[in-house]
């Protein structure tokens, strides 16, 4: 005669997700699908119909989370940027410790701007020139993102962060590499890019190495 199942023999009941967890999962699917569509089809051909299809959701579900296409695109960029920053830090950290940190930071920045996801995000910024709604949506995302980039720069070069022009030099490096990456869309193998990166590295060395060679000042008690 078969033994009766006891309560402990029963399979555990699946944990039910909260409404907030379900919303976050749906939102993440939509943002990932937006980035995927943007990378593969570009801004001009991206539609909310295609994004919804890739996410396995209805358009109604999409517009439950985002009021406009522009809001969706800005949220997708906001969703993407922290991931890129973490990958950048991991890449710099994986370089041999004896190597020039400035050269490693510049090289990894260039590598980051070659990623299709970031190039797709840049495409949105270019499109915002003639799209006022997109420009407003991206402006709300870009400020915090730039602050995060400066925070990362201070973490990588805490001694140099005391340089009076530190933030301006970081902005110069970001804009120089981004500009070269945009030009690289048409001229991907142009040797001028490598020369520009080397010149940028040398410029930053000249600016920061005196500070990097000194111990950081301790705050007074």
mmCIF file of C-alpha atoms in Angstrom:
data_model
loop_
_atom_site.group_PDB
_atom_site.id
_atom_site.type_symbol
_atom_site.label_atom_id
_atom_site.label_comp_id
_atom_site.label_asym_id
_atom_site.label_seq_id
_atom_site.Cartn_x
_atom_site.Cartn_y
_atom_site.Cartn_z
ATOM 1 C CA UNK A 1 0.000 0.000 0.000
ATOM 2 C CA UNK A 2 1.447 3.378 -1.034
ATOM 3 C CA UNK A 3 2.409 5.757 1.728
ATOM 4 C CA UNK A 4 0.366 8.909 2.044
ATOM 5 C CA UNK A 5 2.051 12.168 1.228
ATOM 6 C CA UNK A 6 2.814 14.271 4.232
ATOM 7 C CA UNK A 7 2.813 18.099 4.088
ATOM 8 C CA UNK A 8 6.624 18.052 3.946
ATOM 9 C CA UNK A 9 6.536 15.827 0.825
ATOM 10 C CA UNK A 10 4.605 18.345 -1.225
ATOM 11 C CA UNK A 11 6.468 20.536 -3.709
ATOM 12 C CA UNK A 12 6.956 24.091 -2.424
ATOM 13 C CA UNK A 13 4.413 26.515 -3.747
ATOM 14 C CA UNK A 14 5.897 29.082 -6.152
ATOM 15 C CA UNK A 15 6.414 32.484 -4.603
ATOM 16 C CA UNK A 16 3.940 34.937 -6.069
ATOM 17 C CA UNK A 17 5.470 38.124 -7.340
ATOM 18 C CA UNK A 18 4.123 41.418 -6.161
ATOM 19 C CA UNK A 19 2.452 43.822 -8.559
ATOM 20 C CA UNK A 20 5.497 46.081 -8.308
ATOM 21 C CA UNK A 21 7.821 43.212 -9.244
ATOM 22 C CA UNK A 22 5.630 42.381 -12.249
ATOM 23 C CA UNK A 23 5.668 46.020 -13.325
ATOM 24 C CA UNK A 24 9.440 46.178 -13.060
ATOM 25 C CA UNK A 25 9.814 42.980 -15.091
ATOM 26 C CA UNK A 26 7.525 44.309 -17.826
ATOM 27 C CA UNK A 27 9.306 47.635 -17.874
ATOM 28 C CA UNK A 28 12.713 45.943 -18.129
ATOM 29 C CA UNK A 29 11.495 43.830 -21.065
ATOM 30 C CA UNK A 30 10.351 46.965 -22.873
ATOM 31 C CA UNK A 31 13.620 48.807 -22.249
ATOM 32 C CA UNK A 32 15.759 45.871 -23.367
ATOM 33 C CA UNK A 33 13.590 45.464 -26.468
ATOM 34 C CA UNK A 34 13.930 49.187 -27.218
ATOM 35 C CA UNK A 35 17.731 49.039 -27.069
ATOM 36 C CA UNK A 36 17.766 45.893 -29.203
ATOM 37 C CA UNK A 37 15.504 47.492 -31.823
ATOM 38 C CA UNK A 38 17.488 50.732 -31.803
ATOM 39 C CA UNK A 39 20.754 48.842 -32.364
ATOM 40 C CA UNK A 40 19.383 46.683 -35.175
ATOM 41 C CA UNK A 41 17.065 49.111 -36.972
ATOM 42 C CA UNK A 42 18.175 52.586 -35.955
ATOM 43 C CA UNK A 43 16.150 55.502 -34.671
ATOM 44 C CA UNK A 44 14.470 56.314 -37.991
ATOM 45 C CA UNK A 45 12.898 52.854 -38.302
ATOM 46 C CA UNK A 46 12.149 52.179 -34.636
ATOM 47 C CA UNK A 47 8.441 51.868 -33.877
ATOM 48 C CA UNK A 48 6.545 51.097 -30.702
ATOM 49 C CA UNK A 49 4.875 48.243 -32.604
ATOM 50 C CA UNK A 50 8.259 46.573 -33.162
ATOM 51 C CA UNK A 51 9.395 47.194 -29.577
ATOM 52 C CA UNK A 52 6.190 45.673 -28.189
ATOM 53 C CA UNK A 53 6.556 42.655 -30.465
ATOM 54 C CA UNK A 54 10.127 42.009 -29.347
ATOM 55 C CA UNK A 55 9.145 42.356 -25.705
ATOM 56 C CA UNK A 56 6.255 39.933 -26.168
ATOM 57 C CA UNK A 57 3.759 42.552 -25.046
ATOM 58 C CA UNK A 58 0.950 44.620 -26.495
ATOM 59 C CA UNK A 59 1.227 48.255 -27.464
ATOM 60 C CA UNK A 60 -1.328 48.946 -24.768
ATOM 61 C CA UNK A 61 1.065 47.507 -22.189
ATOM 62 C CA UNK A 62 3.863 49.693 -23.544
ATOM 63 C CA UNK A 63 1.841 52.876 -23.224
ATOM 64 C CA UNK A 64 0.776 51.871 -19.726
ATOM 65 C CA UNK A 65 4.410 52.340 -18.712
ATOM 66 C CA UNK A 66 5.460 55.162 -21.061
ATOM 67 C CA UNK A 67 3.291 58.042 -22.231
ATOM 68 C CA UNK A 68 5.246 58.699 -25.431
ATOM 69 C CA UNK A 69 7.804 57.106 -27.710
ATOM 70 C CA UNK A 70 10.304 59.797 -26.674
ATOM 71 C CA UNK A 71 9.844 58.949 -23.004
ATOM 72 C CA UNK A 72 10.447 55.279 -23.829
ATOM 73 C CA UNK A 73 13.656 56.089 -25.702
ATOM 74 C CA UNK A 74 15.008 58.289 -22.915
ATOM 75 C CA UNK A 75 14.192 55.614 -20.326
ATOM 76 C CA UNK A 76 15.991 53.006 -22.453
ATOM 77 C CA UNK A 77 19.121 55.178 -22.537
ATOM 78 C CA UNK A 78 18.857 55.725 -18.786
ATOM 79 C CA UNK A 79 18.568 51.938 -18.362
ATOM 80 C CA UNK A 80 21.613 51.358 -20.585
ATOM 81 C CA UNK A 81 24.110 53.861 -19.182
ATOM 82 C CA UNK A 82 24.765 52.263 -15.735
ATOM 83 C CA UNK A 83 25.453 48.916 -17.411
ATOM 84 C CA UNK A 84 27.990 50.519 -19.733
ATOM 85 C CA UNK A 85 29.680 52.282 -16.821
ATOM 86 C CA UNK A 86 30.004 49.026 -14.877
ATOM 87 C CA UNK A 87 31.462 47.268 -17.916
ATOM 88 C CA UNK A 88 33.890 50.161 -18.396
ATOM 89 C CA UNK A 89 35.098 49.970 -14.793
ATOM 90 C CA UNK A 90 35.491 46.196 -15.081
ATOM 91 C CA UNK A 91 37.527 46.648 -18.252
ATOM 92 C CA UNK A 92 39.839 49.244 -16.714
ATOM 93 C CA UNK A 93 40.213 47.121 -13.593
ATOM 94 C CA UNK A 94 41.163 44.090 -15.664
ATOM 95 C CA UNK A 95 44.171 45.873 -17.145
ATOM 96 C CA UNK A 96 47.566 44.994 -15.572
ATOM 97 C CA UNK A 97 48.147 47.178 -12.517
ATOM 98 C CA UNK A 98 51.551 48.296 -13.753
ATOM 99 C CA UNK A 99 50.176 49.910 -16.891
ATOM 100 C CA UNK A 100 49.606 53.609 -17.244
ATOM 101 C CA UNK A 101 46.158 54.208 -15.762
ATOM 102 C CA UNK A 102 45.505 57.202 -17.986
ATOM 103 C CA UNK A 103 46.287 55.272 -21.176
ATOM 104 C CA UNK A 104 44.121 52.380 -19.990
ATOM 105 C CA UNK A 105 41.223 54.717 -19.165
ATOM 106 C CA UNK A 106 41.384 56.407 -22.588
ATOM 107 C CA UNK A 107 41.680 53.109 -24.474
ATOM 108 C CA UNK A 108 38.732 51.585 -22.608
ATOM 109 C CA UNK A 109 36.700 54.746 -23.197
ATOM 110 C CA UNK A 110 37.310 54.366 -26.914
ATOM 111 C CA UNK A 111 36.320 50.686 -26.705
ATOM 112 C CA UNK A 112 33.104 51.653 -24.914
ATOM 113 C CA UNK A 113 32.172 54.060 -27.689
ATOM 114 C CA UNK A 114 32.595 51.274 -30.266
ATOM 115 C CA UNK A 115 29.813 49.272 -28.654
ATOM 116 C CA UNK A 116 26.666 49.156 -30.819
ATOM 117 C CA UNK A 117 24.446 50.058 -27.841
ATOM 118 C CA UNK A 118 26.339 53.269 -27.138
ATOM 119 C CA UNK A 119 26.509 54.194 -30.803
ATOM 120 C CA UNK A 120 22.740 53.710 -30.950
ATOM 121 C CA UNK A 121 22.355 56.043 -27.960
ATOM 122 C CA UNK A 122 24.503 58.659 -29.714
ATOM 123 C CA UNK A 123 22.181 58.363 -32.701
ATOM 124 C CA UNK A 124 19.349 59.511 -30.436
ATOM 125 C CA UNK A 125 21.328 62.566 -29.322
ATOM 126 C CA UNK A 126 21.945 63.513 -32.955
ATOM 127 C CA UNK A 127 18.241 63.054 -33.752
ATOM 128 C CA UNK A 128 17.326 65.309 -30.830
ATOM 129 C CA UNK A 129 18.679 68.285 -32.771
ATOM 130 C CA UNK A 130 15.444 68.413 -34.778
ATOM 131 C CA UNK A 131 13.105 66.629 -32.361
ATOM 132 C CA UNK A 132 12.153 68.919 -29.497
ATOM 133 C CA UNK A 133 10.286 66.243 -27.494
ATOM 134 C CA UNK A 134 13.199 63.841 -27.711
ATOM 135 C CA UNK A 135 15.612 66.632 -26.761
ATOM 136 C CA UNK A 136 13.638 67.430 -23.606
ATOM 137 C CA UNK A 137 13.387 63.740 -22.651
ATOM 138 C CA UNK A 138 17.114 63.128 -23.134
ATOM 139 C CA UNK A 139 18.095 66.287 -21.246
ATOM 140 C CA UNK A 140 16.507 64.866 -18.091
ATOM 141 C CA UNK A 141 18.682 61.749 -18.429
ATOM 142 C CA UNK A 142 21.931 63.315 -19.603
ATOM 143 C CA UNK A 143 22.572 65.488 -16.533
ATOM 144 C CA UNK A 144 22.631 62.617 -14.001
ATOM 145 C CA UNK A 145 24.589 60.468 -16.458
ATOM 146 C CA UNK A 146 27.320 63.112 -16.817
ATOM 147 C CA UNK A 147 27.485 63.385 -13.017
ATOM 148 C CA UNK A 148 28.013 59.622 -12.818
ATOM 149 C CA UNK A 149 30.803 59.818 -15.378
ATOM 150 C CA UNK A 150 32.580 62.488 -13.344
ATOM 151 C CA UNK A 151 32.129 60.391 -10.197
ATOM 152 C CA UNK A 152 33.754 57.431 -11.974
ATOM 153 C CA UNK A 153 36.641 59.648 -13.095
ATOM 154 C CA UNK A 154 37.228 60.755 -9.491
ATOM 155 C CA UNK A 155 37.215 57.129 -8.349
ATOM 156 C CA UNK A 156 39.801 56.213 -10.970
ATOM 157 C CA UNK A 157 42.014 59.247 -10.320
ATOM 158 C CA UNK A 158 41.359 60.467 -6.765
ATOM 159 C CA UNK A 159 44.627 62.407 -6.565
ATOM 160 C CA UNK A 160 44.132 64.178 -9.886
ATOM 161 C CA UNK A 161 40.572 65.119 -8.924
ATOM 162 C CA UNK A 162 42.052 67.997 -6.922
ATOM 163 C CA UNK A 163 43.300 69.589 -10.156
ATOM 164 C CA UNK A 164 41.360 72.859 -10.638
ATOM 165 C CA UNK A 165 40.442 71.901 -14.211
ATOM 166 C CA UNK A 166 39.710 68.230 -13.518
ATOM 167 C CA UNK A 167 36.040 68.324 -14.516
ATOM 168 C CA UNK A 168 36.761 70.356 -17.652
ATOM 169 C CA UNK A 169 39.468 67.917 -18.738
ATOM 170 C CA UNK A 170 37.135 64.971 -18.166
ATOM 171 C CA UNK A 171 34.507 66.706 -20.322
ATOM 172 C CA UNK A 172 37.137 67.356 -22.995
ATOM 173 C CA UNK A 173 38.117 63.668 -23.026
ATOM 174 C CA UNK A 174 34.504 62.501 -23.226
ATOM 175 C CA UNK A 175 33.623 64.886 -26.034
ATOM 176 C CA UNK A 176 36.804 64.156 -27.990
ATOM 177 C CA UNK A 177 36.279 60.403 -27.907
ATOM 178 C CA UNK A 178 32.570 60.699 -28.631
ATOM 179 C CA UNK A 179 33.251 62.975 -31.596
ATOM 180 C CA UNK A 180 35.823 60.582 -33.004
ATOM 181 C CA UNK A 181 33.390 57.699 -32.532
ATOM 182 C CA UNK A 182 30.727 59.543 -34.512
ATOM 183 C CA UNK A 183 33.229 60.231 -37.287
ATOM 184 C CA UNK A 184 34.279 56.602 -37.108
ATOM 185 C CA UNK A 185 30.833 55.556 -38.293
ATOM 186 C CA UNK A 186 31.884 56.714 -41.744
ATOM 187 C CA UNK A 187 35.648 56.165 -41.324
ATOM 188 C CA UNK A 188 36.011 53.130 -39.021
ATOM 189 C CA UNK A 189 39.667 52.405 -39.847
ATOM 190 C CA UNK A 190 40.996 55.944 -39.997
ATOM 191 C CA UNK A 191 44.495 55.980 -38.392
ATOM 192 C CA UNK A 192 43.830 59.545 -37.266
ATOM 193 C CA UNK A 193 41.681 58.138 -34.461
ATOM 194 C CA UNK A 194 44.630 56.350 -32.899
ATOM 195 C CA UNK A 195 46.752 59.471 -33.158
ATOM 196 C CA UNK A 196 44.005 61.493 -31.517
ATOM 197 C CA UNK A 197 43.750 59.003 -28.627
ATOM 198 C CA UNK A 198 47.520 59.085 -28.133
ATOM 199 C CA UNK A 199 47.506 62.887 -28.121
ATOM 200 C CA UNK A 200 44.614 62.945 -25.654
ATOM 201 C CA UNK A 201 46.448 60.500 -23.391
ATOM 202 C CA UNK A 202 49.596 62.629 -23.458
ATOM 203 C CA UNK A 203 47.611 65.786 -22.755
ATOM 204 C CA UNK A 204 45.970 64.166 -19.713
ATOM 205 C CA UNK A 205 49.327 62.835 -18.507
ATOM 206 C CA UNK A 206 50.823 66.304 -18.666
ATOM 207 C CA UNK A 207 47.876 67.721 -16.745
ATOM 208 C CA UNK A 208 47.464 65.012 -14.110
ATOM 209 C CA UNK A 209 50.779 63.225 -13.552
ATOM 210 C CA UNK A 210 52.183 65.851 -11.146
ATOM 211 C CA UNK A 211 49.094 65.317 -8.989
ATOM 212 C CA UNK A 212 49.187 61.528 -9.442
ATOM 213 C CA UNK A 213 52.731 61.477 -8.115
ATOM 214 C CA UNK A 214 51.726 63.144 -4.852
ATOM 215 C CA UNK A 215 49.846 61.541 -1.975
ATOM 216 C CA UNK A 216 46.339 62.894 -1.641
ATOM 217 C CA UNK A 217 45.902 65.524 1.062
ATOM 218 C CA UNK A 218 44.043 64.355 4.099
ATOM 219 C CA UNK A 219 41.067 66.326 5.271
ATOM 220 C CA UNK A 220 41.586 68.165 8.536
ATOM 221 C CA UNK A 221 39.872 66.716 11.562
#
